[in-house]
Amino acid sequence: MRIFIIDDDPFIRHLMGHQLSELSQAQVYEFDGGVSAMDAITREHHADDLIICDLHMPDKDGVELVRELGQIGFKGGLVLVSGEDARILQTVERLAQGLGLRLLDALQKPVSRHRLEQILQLNRERDLPQTRRKAPPLPANELKQALSRNELINHYQPKVSVRSGEVTGVETLVRWDHPRDGLIYPDRFIAQAEELGLMDPLTFAVLRRALDDAARWHQQGIELQVAVNISMDNLDALDFPERIEHELKQRGLPPTSLMLEVTESRLMRNRLESMDILSRLRLKRVGLSIDDFGTGHSSLAQLRDLPFNELKIDQSFVHGVSHHASLRSIFEGCLSMAQKLGLHTVAEGVEDATDWAFLQYSGCDTAQGWFIARAMPPEQLPHWLQQWQQRRTALIQPAEE
Ligand SMILES: [Mg+2]
């Protein structure tokens, strides 16, 4: 194992070099700038190498270095260190992840000896979750076949009340049960469905299945509002509300049992038509949620023009909210705006106990995320509901004391 410390401040560089030599058997190399460091790293690099790099350097800054590490396909561990604003560090952190680099940590100076020990431990763990790279899209004809062969299946992710822990609904998440490749997630086929003009048949296949499941749960005494994702692409036919109403009536379900989560997938085609369609869906008492709020796809203009009754704060503003001041500001801003507009609020991406604890005092209505449950096949839901009843008491009690 080799460690490269890149920092133009000789004191910090020597201090870290000294500590790392004491803490590990590794060869430690110090560089006072990005140019000489990149020369050495480009010549030879290994998967167990570790780079600790300052962001602010005179000859080649940390951002350029991160970019070049991405270009040479560096597989080792990377730690970014900065005396700069935490928000710059967060942005470069995302950049490094986007380039597929194995980012172990992003730290503000000074770095403690204990933290260096933790970093060395992390770099030794070979089974670190690799940054997810998008798998290639599937052949176009296969998606058409999948629809005709009913290979698309629904999984459901529960939504729970933050205050009472009561399960209020589920979000339908489509999966492709591919005969050769197994379970495929929508990030690999939705964009393709949009390009091929298959969003309408796909959405209705998902919706019908979701309403079938909702009707079955209803018969078992389980009342859940089912949310289905639609894209603006679905809203180009004026009879869309009637088709939705028809599907609900056929199964004897009230319109309030359905929530449509709307995202703007591409450019909105026809603003007036979508205003027409969405207003009439609300008049019919179908729920409308603005999905992934805060991302480029769901904007303030949509909120201004369209009659939503629920707002889902995007997961990128929720997970980690308790320990990132900038996330907290954005989260609280979205929440307060939604409340003033009289919208029901949902936090997506509640992934751990600290996210959940933060929400307890936030005033947000509903939580959804891995901490509560991952998306599951419909047959697993009744069992999960039983388990949740036990977990729920433990999770809610502290807030009521
Ligand atoms: Mg959604």
PDB file of C-alpha atoms in Angstrom, residues 1-4 6 29 31 37-51 65 68-77 101-102 126:
ATOM      1  CA  MET A   1       0.000   0.000   0.000  1.00  0.00           C
ATOM      2  CA  ARG A   2       1.190   3.506  -0.849  1.00  0.00           C
ATOM      3  CA  ILE A   3      -0.116   6.775   0.519  1.00  0.00           C
ATOM      4  CA  PHE A   4       0.144  10.059  -1.383  1.00  0.00           C
ATOM      5  CA  ILE A   6      -0.819  16.278  -1.596  1.00  0.00           C
ATOM      6  CA  TYR A  29       4.915  10.059  -0.382  1.00  0.00           C
ATOM      7  CA  PHE A  31       3.835  16.248  -2.759  1.00  0.00           C
ATOM      8  CA  ALA A  37       1.655  14.265  -7.730  1.00  0.00           C
ATOM      9  CA  MET A  38      -0.337  13.543 -10.903  1.00  0.00           C
ATOM     10  CA  ASP A  39       2.930  12.780 -12.773  1.00  0.00           C
ATOM     11  CA  ALA A  40       3.801  10.128 -10.222  1.00  0.00           C
ATOM     12  CA  ILE A  41       0.248   8.714  -9.949  1.00  0.00           C
ATOM     13  CA  THR A  42      -0.264   8.561 -13.719  1.00  0.00           C
ATOM     14  CA  ARG A  43       2.972   6.578 -14.076  1.00  0.00           C
ATOM     15  CA  GLU A  44       1.868   3.934 -11.605  1.00  0.00           C
ATOM     16  CA  HIS A  45      -1.288   3.430  -9.561  1.00  0.00           C
ATOM     17  CA  HIS A  46      -2.847   0.516  -7.726  1.00  0.00           C
ATOM     18  CA  ALA A  47      -6.230  -0.323  -6.223  1.00  0.00           C
ATOM     19  CA  ASP A  48      -4.826  -0.212  -2.665  1.00  0.00           C
ATOM     20  CA  ASP A  49      -3.228   3.223  -3.071  1.00  0.00           C
ATOM     21  CA  LEU A  50      -4.575   6.023  -0.931  1.00  0.00           C
ATOM     22  CA  ILE A  51      -4.558   9.683  -1.938  1.00  0.00           C
ATOM     23  CA  LEU A  65      -6.793  16.555  -9.753  1.00  0.00           C
ATOM     24  CA  GLU A  68      -7.705  13.722 -13.918  1.00  0.00           C
ATOM     25  CA  LEU A  69      -7.953  10.835 -11.456  1.00  0.00           C
ATOM     26  CA  GLY A  70     -11.306  10.059 -13.059  1.00  0.00           C
ATOM     27  CA  GLN A  71      -9.722  10.180 -16.514  1.00  0.00           C
ATOM     28  CA  ILE A  72      -6.930   7.726 -15.656  1.00  0.00           C
ATOM     29  CA  GLY A  73      -9.437   5.413 -13.950  1.00  0.00           C
ATOM     30  CA  PHE A  74      -7.797   5.588 -10.519  1.00  0.00           C
ATOM     31  CA  LYS A  75      -9.143   2.688  -8.426  1.00  0.00           C
ATOM     32  CA  GLY A  76      -7.572   3.477  -5.065  1.00  0.00           C
ATOM     33  CA  GLY A  77      -9.073   5.363  -2.137  1.00  0.00           C
ATOM     34  CA  LEU A 101     -13.860   7.473  -7.801  1.00  0.00           C
ATOM     35  CA  ARG A 102     -13.737   5.592  -4.518  1.00  0.00           C
ATOM     36  CA  ARG A 126     -12.057  -3.926  -0.133  1.00  0.00           C
TER      37      ARG A 126
END
